[in-house]
Short mmCIF file of C-alpha atoms in Angstrom, two decimals:
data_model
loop_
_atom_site.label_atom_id
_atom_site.label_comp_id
_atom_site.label_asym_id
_atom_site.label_seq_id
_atom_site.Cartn_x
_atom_site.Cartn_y
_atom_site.Cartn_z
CA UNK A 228 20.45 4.93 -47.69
CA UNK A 229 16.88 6.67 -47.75
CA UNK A 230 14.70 5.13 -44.90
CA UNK A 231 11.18 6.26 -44.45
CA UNK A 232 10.15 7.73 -40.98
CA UNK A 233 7.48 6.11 -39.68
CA UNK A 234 5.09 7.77 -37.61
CA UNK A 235 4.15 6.44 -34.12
CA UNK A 236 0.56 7.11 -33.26
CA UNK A 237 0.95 8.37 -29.51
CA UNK A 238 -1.85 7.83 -27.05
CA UNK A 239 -3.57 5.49 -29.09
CA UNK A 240 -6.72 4.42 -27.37
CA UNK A 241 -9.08 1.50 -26.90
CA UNK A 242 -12.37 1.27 -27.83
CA UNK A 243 -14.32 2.22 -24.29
CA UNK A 244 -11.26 5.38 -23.76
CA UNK A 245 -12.33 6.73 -27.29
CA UNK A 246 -16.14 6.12 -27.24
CA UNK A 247 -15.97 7.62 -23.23
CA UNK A 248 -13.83 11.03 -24.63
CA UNK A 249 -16.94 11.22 -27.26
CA UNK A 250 -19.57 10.94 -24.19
CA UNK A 251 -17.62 13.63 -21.91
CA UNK A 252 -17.38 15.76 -25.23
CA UNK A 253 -20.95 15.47 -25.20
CA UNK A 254 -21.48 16.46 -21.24
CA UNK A 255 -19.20 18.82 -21.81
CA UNK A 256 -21.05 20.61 -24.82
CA UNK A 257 -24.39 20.32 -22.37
CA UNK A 258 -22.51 22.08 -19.39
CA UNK A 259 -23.13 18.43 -17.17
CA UNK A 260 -21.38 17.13 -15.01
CA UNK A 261 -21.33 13.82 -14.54
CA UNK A 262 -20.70 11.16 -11.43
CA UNK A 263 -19.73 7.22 -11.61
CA UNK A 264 -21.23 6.20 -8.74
CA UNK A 265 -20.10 2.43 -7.78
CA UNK A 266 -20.13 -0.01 -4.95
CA UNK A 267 -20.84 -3.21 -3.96
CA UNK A 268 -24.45 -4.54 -4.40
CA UNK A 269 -26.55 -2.95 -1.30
CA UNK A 270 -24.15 -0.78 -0.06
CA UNK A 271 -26.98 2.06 -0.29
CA UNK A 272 -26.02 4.28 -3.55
CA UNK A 273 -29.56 4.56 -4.33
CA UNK A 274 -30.94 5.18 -0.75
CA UNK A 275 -28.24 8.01 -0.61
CA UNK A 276 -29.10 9.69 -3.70
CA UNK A 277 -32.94 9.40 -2.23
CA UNK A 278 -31.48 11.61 0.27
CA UNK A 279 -30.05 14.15 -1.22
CA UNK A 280 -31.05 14.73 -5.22
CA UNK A 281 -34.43 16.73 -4.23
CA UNK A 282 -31.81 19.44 -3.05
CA UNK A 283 -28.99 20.19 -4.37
CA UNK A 284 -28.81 23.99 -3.82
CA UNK A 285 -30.37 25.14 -7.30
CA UNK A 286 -28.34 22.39 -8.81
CA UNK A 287 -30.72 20.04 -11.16
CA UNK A 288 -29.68 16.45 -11.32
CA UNK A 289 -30.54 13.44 -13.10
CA UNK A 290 -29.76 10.10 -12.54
CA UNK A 291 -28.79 6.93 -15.31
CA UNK A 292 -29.62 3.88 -13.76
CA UNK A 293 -27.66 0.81 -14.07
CA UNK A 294 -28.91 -2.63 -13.49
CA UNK A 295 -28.58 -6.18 -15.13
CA UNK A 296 -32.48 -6.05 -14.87
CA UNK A 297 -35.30 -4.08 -14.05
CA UNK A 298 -36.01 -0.68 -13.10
CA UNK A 299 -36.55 -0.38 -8.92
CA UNK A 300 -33.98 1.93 -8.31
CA UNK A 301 -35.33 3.80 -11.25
CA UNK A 302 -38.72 3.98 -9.90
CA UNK A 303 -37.45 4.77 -6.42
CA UNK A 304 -35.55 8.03 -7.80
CA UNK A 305 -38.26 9.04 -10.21
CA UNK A 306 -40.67 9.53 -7.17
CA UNK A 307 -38.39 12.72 -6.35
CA UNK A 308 -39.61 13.95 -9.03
CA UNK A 309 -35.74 13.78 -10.92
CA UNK A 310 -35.11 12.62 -14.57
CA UNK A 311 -34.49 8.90 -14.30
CA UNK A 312 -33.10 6.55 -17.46
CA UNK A 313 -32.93 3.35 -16.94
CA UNK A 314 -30.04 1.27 -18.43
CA UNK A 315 -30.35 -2.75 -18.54
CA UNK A 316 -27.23 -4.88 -18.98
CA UNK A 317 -29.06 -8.28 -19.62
CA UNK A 318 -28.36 -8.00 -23.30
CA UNK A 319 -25.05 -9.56 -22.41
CA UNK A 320 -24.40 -13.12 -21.76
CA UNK A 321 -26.25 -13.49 -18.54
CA UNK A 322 -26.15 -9.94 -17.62
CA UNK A 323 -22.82 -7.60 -18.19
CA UNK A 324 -21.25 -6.70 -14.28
CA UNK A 325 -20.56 -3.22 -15.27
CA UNK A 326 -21.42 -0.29 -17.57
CA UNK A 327 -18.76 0.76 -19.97
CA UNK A 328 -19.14 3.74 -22.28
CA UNK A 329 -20.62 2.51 -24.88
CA UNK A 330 -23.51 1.55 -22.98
CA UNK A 331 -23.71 5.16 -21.63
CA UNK A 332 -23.25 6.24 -25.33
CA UNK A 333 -26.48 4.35 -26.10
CA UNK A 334 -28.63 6.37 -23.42
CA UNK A 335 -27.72 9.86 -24.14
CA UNK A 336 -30.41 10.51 -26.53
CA UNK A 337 -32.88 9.40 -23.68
CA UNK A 338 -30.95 11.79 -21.26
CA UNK A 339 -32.68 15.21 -20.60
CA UNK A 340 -28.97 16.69 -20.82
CA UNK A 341 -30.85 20.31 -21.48
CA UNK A 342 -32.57 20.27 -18.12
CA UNK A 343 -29.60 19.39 -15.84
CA UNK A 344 -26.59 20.40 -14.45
CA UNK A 345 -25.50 17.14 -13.14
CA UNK A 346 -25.73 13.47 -13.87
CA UNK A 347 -25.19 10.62 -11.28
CA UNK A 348 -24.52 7.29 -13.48
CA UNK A 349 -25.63 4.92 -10.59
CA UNK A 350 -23.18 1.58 -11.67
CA UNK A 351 -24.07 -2.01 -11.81
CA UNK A 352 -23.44 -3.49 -8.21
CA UNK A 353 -19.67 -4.62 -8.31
CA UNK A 354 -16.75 -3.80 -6.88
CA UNK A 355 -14.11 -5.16 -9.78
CA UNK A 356 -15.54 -4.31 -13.45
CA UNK A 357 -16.80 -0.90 -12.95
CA UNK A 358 -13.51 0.74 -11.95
CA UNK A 359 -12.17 -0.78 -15.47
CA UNK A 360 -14.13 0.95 -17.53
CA UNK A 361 -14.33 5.02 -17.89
CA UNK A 362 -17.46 5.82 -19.02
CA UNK A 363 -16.66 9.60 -19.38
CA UNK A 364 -17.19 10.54 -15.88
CA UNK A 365 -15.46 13.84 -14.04
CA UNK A 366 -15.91 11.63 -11.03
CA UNK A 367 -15.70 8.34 -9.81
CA UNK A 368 -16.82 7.91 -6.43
CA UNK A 369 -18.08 4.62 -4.25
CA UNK A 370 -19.82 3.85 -1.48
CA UNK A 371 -18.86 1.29 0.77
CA UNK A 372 -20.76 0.10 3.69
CA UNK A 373 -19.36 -0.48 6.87
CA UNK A 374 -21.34 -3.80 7.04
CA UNK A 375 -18.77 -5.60 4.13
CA UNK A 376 -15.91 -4.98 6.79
CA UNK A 377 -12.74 -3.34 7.01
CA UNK A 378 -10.90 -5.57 4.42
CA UNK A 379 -12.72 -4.18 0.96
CA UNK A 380 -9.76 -1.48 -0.17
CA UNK A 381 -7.44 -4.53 0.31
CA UNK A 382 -9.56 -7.19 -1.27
CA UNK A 383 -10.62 -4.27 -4.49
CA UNK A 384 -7.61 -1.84 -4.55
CA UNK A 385 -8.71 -1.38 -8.39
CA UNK A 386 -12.07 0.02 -7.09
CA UNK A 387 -10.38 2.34 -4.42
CA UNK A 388 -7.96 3.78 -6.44
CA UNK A 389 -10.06 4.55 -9.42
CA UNK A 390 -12.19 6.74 -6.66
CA UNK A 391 -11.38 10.22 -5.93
CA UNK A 392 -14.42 10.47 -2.95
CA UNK A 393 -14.90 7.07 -0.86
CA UNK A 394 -18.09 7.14 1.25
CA UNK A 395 -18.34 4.93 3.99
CA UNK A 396 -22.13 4.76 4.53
CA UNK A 397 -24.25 3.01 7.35
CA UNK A 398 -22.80 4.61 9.91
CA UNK A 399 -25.91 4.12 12.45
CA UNK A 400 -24.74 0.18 12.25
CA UNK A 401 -20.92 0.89 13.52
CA UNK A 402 -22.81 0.14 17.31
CA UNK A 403 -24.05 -3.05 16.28
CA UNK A 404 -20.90 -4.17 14.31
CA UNK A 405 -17.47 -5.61 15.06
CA UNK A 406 -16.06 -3.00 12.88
CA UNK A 407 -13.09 -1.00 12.83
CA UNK A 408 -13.49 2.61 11.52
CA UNK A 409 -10.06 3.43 12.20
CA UNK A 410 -8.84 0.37 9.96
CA UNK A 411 -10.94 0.68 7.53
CA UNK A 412 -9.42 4.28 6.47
CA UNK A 413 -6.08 3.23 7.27
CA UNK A 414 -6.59 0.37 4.27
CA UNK A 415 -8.60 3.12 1.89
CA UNK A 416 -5.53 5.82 2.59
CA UNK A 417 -3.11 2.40 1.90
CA UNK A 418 -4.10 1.92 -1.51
CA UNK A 419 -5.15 5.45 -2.15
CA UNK A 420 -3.71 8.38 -0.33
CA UNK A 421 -5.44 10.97 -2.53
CA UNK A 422 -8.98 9.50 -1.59
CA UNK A 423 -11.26 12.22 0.11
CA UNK A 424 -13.46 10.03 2.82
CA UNK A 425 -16.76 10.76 4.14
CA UNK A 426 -19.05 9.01 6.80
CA UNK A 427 -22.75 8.78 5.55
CA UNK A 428 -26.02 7.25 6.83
CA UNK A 429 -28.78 7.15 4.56
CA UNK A 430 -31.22 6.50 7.23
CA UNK A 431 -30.41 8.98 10.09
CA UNK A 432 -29.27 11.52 7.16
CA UNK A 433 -25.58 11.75 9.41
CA UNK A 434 -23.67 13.22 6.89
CA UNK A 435 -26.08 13.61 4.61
CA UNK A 436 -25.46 17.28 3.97
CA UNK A 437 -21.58 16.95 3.31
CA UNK A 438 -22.40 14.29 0.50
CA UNK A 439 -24.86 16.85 -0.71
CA UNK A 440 -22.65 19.82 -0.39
CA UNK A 441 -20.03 17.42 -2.39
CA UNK A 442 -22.27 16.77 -5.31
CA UNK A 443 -23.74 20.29 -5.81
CA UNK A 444 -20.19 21.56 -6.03
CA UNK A 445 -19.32 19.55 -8.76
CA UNK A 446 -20.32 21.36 -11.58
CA UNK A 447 -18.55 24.47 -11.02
CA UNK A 448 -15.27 22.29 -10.05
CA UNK A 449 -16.19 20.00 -13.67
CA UNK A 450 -16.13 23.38 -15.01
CA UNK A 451 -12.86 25.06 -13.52
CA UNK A 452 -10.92 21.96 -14.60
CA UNK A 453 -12.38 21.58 -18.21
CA UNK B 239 -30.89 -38.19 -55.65
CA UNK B 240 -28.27 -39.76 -52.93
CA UNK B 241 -27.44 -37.06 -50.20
CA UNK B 242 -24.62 -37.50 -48.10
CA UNK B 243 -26.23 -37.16 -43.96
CA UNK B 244 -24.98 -34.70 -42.10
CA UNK B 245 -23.93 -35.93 -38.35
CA UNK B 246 -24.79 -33.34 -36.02
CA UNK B 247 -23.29 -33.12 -32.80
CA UNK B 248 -25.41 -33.07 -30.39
CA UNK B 249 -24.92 -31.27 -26.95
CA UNK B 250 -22.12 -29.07 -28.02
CA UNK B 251 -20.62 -27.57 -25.25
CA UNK B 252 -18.74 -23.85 -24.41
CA UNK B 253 -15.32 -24.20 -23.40
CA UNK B 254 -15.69 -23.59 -20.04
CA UNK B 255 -18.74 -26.45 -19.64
CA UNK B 256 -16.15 -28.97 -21.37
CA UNK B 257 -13.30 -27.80 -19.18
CA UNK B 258 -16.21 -27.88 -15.99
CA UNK B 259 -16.80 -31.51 -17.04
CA UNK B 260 -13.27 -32.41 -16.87
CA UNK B 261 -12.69 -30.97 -12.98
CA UNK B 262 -15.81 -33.07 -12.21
CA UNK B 263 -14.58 -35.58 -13.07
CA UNK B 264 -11.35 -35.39 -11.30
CA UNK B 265 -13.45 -34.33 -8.05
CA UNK B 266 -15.19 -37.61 -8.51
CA UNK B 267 -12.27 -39.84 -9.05
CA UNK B 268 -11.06 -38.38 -6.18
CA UNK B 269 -14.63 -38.76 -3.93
CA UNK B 270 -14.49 -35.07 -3.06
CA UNK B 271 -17.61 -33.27 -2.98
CA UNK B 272 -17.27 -29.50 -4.25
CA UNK B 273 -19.44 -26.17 -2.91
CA UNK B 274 -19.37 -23.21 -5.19
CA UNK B 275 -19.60 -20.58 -2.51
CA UNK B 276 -21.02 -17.18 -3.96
CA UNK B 277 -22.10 -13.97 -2.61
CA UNK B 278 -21.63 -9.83 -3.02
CA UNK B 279 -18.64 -8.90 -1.25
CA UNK B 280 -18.34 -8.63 2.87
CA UNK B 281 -21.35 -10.97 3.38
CA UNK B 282 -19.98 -13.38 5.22
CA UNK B 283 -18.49 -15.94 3.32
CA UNK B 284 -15.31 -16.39 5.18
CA UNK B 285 -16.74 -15.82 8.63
CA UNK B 286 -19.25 -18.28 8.11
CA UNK B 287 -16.77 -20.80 7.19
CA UNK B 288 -14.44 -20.32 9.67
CA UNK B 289 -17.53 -20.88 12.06
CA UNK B 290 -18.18 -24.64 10.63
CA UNK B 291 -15.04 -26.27 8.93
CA UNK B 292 -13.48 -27.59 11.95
CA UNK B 293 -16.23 -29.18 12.83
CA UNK B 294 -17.71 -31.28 10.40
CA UNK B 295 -19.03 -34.76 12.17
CA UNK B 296 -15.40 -36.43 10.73
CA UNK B 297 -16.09 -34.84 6.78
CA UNK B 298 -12.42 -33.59 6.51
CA UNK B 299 -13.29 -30.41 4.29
CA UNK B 300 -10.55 -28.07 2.67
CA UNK B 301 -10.78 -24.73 0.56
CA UNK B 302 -9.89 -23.20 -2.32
CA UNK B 303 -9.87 -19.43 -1.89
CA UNK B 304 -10.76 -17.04 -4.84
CA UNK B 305 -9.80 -13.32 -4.83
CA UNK B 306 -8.36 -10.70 -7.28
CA UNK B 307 -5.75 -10.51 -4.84
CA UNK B 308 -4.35 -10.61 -2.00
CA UNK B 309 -4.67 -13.65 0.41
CA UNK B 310 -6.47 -12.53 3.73
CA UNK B 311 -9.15 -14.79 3.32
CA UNK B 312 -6.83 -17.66 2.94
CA UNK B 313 -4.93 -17.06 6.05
CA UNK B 314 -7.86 -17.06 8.10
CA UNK B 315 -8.95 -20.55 6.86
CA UNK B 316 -5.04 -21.95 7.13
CA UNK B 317 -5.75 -20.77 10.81
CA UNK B 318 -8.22 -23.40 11.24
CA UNK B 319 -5.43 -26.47 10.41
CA UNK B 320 -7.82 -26.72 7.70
CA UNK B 321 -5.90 -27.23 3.83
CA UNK B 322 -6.26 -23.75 1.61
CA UNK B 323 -5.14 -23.05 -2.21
CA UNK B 324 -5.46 -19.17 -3.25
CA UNK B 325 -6.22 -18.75 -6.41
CA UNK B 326 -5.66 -14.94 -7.73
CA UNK B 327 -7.53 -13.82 -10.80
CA UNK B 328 -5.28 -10.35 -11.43
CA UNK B 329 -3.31 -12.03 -14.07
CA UNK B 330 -6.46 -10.70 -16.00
CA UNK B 331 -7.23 -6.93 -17.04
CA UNK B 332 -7.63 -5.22 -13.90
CA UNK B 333 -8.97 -8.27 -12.36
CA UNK B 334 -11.13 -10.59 -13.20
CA UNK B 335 -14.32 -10.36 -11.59
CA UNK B 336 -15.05 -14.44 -11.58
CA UNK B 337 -13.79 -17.83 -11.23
CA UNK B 338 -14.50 -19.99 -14.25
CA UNK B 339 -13.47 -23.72 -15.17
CA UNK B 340 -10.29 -22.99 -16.55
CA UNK B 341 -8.65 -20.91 -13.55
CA UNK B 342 -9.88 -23.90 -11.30
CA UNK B 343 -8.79 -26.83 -13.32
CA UNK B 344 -4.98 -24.66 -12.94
CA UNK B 345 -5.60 -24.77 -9.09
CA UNK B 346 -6.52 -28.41 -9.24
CA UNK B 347 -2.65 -29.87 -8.94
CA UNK B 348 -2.49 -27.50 -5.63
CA UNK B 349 -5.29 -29.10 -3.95
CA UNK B 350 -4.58 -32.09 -1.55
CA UNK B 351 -7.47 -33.69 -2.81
CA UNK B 352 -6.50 -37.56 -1.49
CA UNK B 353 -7.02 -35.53 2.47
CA UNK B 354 -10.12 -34.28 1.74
CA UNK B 355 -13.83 -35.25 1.30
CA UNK B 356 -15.19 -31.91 0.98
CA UNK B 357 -13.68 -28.88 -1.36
CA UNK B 358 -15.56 -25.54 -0.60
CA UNK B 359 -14.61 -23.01 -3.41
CA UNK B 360 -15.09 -19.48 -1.81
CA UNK B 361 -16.05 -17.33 -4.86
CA UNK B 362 -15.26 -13.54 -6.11
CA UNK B 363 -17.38 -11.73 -4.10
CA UNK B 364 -19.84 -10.67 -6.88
CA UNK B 365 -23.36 -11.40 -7.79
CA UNK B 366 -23.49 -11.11 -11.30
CA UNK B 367 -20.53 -13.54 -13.37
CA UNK B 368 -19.87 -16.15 -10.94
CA UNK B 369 -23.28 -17.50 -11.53
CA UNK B 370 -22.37 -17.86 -15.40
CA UNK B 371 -19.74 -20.14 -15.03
CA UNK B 372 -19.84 -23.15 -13.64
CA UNK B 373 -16.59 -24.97 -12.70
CA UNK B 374 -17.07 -28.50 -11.39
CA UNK B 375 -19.00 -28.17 -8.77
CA UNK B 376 -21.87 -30.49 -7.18
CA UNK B 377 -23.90 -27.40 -5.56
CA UNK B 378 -24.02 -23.78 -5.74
CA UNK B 379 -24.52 -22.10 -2.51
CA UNK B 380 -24.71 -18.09 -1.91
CA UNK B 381 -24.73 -16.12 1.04
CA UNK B 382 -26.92 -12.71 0.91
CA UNK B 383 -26.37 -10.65 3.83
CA UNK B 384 -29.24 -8.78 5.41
CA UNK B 385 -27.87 -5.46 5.45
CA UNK B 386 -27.65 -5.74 1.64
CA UNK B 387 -32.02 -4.90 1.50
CA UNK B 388 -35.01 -7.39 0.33
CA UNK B 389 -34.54 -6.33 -3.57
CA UNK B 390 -31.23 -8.45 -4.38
CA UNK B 391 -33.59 -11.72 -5.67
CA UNK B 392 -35.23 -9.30 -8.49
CA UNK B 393 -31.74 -7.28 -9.34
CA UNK B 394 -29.52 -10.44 -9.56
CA UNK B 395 -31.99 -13.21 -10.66
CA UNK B 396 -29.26 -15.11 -12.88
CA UNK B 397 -27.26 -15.77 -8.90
CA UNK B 398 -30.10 -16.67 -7.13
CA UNK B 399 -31.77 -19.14 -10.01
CA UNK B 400 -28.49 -20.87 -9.74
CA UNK B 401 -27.99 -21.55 -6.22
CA UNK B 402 -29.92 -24.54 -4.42
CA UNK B 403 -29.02 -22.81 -1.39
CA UNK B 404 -29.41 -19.71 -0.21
CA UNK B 405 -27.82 -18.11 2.98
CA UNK B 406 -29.34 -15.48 4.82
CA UNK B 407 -26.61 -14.57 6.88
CA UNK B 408 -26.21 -11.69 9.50
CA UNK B 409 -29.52 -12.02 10.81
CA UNK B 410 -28.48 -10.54 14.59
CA UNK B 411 -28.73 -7.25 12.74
CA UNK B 412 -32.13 -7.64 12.03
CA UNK B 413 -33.14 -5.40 15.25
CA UNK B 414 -31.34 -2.57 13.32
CA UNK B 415 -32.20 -2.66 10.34
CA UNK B 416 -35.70 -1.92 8.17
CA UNK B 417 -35.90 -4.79 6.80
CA UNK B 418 -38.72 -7.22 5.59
CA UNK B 419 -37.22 -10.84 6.36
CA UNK B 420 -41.04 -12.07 4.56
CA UNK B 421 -40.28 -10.14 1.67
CA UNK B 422 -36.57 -11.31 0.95
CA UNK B 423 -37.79 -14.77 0.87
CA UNK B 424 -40.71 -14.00 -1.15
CA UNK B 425 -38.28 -12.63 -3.46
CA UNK B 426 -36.40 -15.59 -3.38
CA UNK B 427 -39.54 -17.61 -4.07
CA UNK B 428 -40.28 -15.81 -6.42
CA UNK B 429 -37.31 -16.32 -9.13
CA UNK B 430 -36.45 -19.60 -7.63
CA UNK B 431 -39.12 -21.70 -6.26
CA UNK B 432 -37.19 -25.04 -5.70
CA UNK B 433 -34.28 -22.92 -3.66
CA UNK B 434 -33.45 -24.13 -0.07
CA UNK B 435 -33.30 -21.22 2.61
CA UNK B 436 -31.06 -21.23 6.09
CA UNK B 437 -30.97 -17.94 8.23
CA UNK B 438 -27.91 -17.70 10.11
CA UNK B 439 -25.50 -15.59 11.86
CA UNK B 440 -21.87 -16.31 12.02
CA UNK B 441 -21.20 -13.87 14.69
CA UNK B 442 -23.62 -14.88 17.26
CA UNK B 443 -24.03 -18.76 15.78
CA UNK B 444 -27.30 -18.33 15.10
CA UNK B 445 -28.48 -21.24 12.27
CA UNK B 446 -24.92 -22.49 11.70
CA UNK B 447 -25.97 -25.34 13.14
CA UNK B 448 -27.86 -26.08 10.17
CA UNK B 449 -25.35 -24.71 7.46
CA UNK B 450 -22.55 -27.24 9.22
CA UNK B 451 -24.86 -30.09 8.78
CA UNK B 452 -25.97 -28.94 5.33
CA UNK B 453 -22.25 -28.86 4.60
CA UNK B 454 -21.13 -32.22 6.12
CA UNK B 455 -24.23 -34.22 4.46
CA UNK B 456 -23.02 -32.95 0.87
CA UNK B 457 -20.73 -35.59 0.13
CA UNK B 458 -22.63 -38.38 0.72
CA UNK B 459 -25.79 -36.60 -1.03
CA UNK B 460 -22.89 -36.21 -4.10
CA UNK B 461 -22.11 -40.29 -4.21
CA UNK B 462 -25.92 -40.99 -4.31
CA UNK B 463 -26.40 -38.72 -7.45
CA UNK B 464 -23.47 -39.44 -8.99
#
């Protein structure tokens, strides 16, 4: 008996893997990289790219804002003088928690992918919905404050694992705080041993210039792996 | 010409509102007052409670715990002799990043709700969906933390509208931080006028004072309105 062979489609995708392998074609065809940059709300992503986007080592960067509303982070990082876009979510039903890729997709055209080298998507505050959705990043990386206490990579292991570069910012505090540092990177190296950890804080600039070194490096590491 | 009328239903109501609707009224039958406890994660929610449940001037108050996982939070309450359901929300993709009507109404059977007067239903830490779904509550409360800056109000208006309380909680930091007390409660002010404010500090005590009296006057403030 003659049966027909049916072909499996392999690797079939969903929507937000396909439309985020269309955005990274489209970085990729600009020569940018591009960082997903999530954390909880206030954890300081914006104060730490304040620190360290003016210079980047002849690296130009430019930053897509994400926010349920408004544009203050936006205005805070276009007074460096760096190409801002700002990208609301409050189209959704009350606001969408997260960007996914095709909201990305949607602000390319508005990105000035022809003047930079690197884009830092700056994510909706959030530690669960963001690390769900690619958005066609080369990097996922998240702050985490050491105010929200050593518990986080237990309490978000999703977030944690999706993130190659964990930096634990607000250092200064750590005298103030019951906090401890040791535990906290014993629960991100728990839930993700490959995680690369940093210690940051925005306002005394302590380890400012490793987070720096770390971004401006990026594009030549985006392009040795592509 | 005769027409037939057309009957519309008035008031038509989303799934979750109906389902809402149903768990207040099983709070009711039961005379438990319910607190939907919100805030961005590591703010203080836990800490805070832990501070003021066993104490309540005779209001026997018990919790259920929301969390993608895990069931730290929970542990530290059952500490307290005080009665604790976890509910975990990673049946859903990745996590889901909320608790809604539905997940409480399948928690409801776990809660010793003939020992209790008071049922304080610790959110996902989160500022953005929890304020979308309501679940059966009497009063929305969140906690905002003052390490997490004075902008929080105008990037997450949809939490703080919803909330007639609002928690400003780690305010023995305040020496060490820059940070504009007068402007976070402008912002408050400004997207919700009619919102009650309480500064407190659940490692020092400061204010919880108020937030356990707050707490212990809800149920009878409930049986009045209802």
């Amino acid at each position: 008996m003659h049966r027909t062979k049916i072909r499996v489609a392999e690797d079939a995708l969903d929507a937000n893997e396909t439309i985020a392998r269309a955005n990274r074609d489209d970085f990729d065809r600009a020569g940018v990289a591009v960082v997903n940059l999530m954390s909880a709300p206030g954890a300081g992503k914006t104060s730490l790219l304040e620190r360290s986007l003016a210079e980047l080592d002849g690296v130009r960067a430019g930053v897509l804002e994400g926010d349920v509303q408004g544009s203050m982070d936006a205005d805070r990082i276009a007074a460096l003088h760096v190409p801002v876009t700002q990208l609301n979510t409050d189209a959704g039903f009350g606001g969408e928690c997260h960007l996914d890729a095709n909201m990305v997709r949607s602000a390319i055209p508005s990105l000035a992918l022809d003047e930079i080298d690197l884009l830092v998507i700056e994510n909706v505050g959030n530690l669960v919905c963001p690390a769900e959705f690619r958005v066609g990043e080369d990097a996922r990386v998240m702050i985490c404050s050491v105010t929200e206490g050593e518990d986080k990579p237990l309490k978000y292991p999703l977030m944690f694992r999706a993130c190659e570069l964990v930096v634990v910012n607000k250092v200064d505090l750590l005298p103030h705080l019951e906090f401890d540092l040791e535990r906290l990177l014993a629960n991100v190296a728990a839930v993700n041993p490959q995680a690369k950890t940093m210690l940051t804080s925005a306002r005394t600039g302590e380890g400012v210039e490793e987070w720096r070194r770390w971004l401006a490096a990026l594009p030549e590491r985006a392009a040795v792996a592509a």
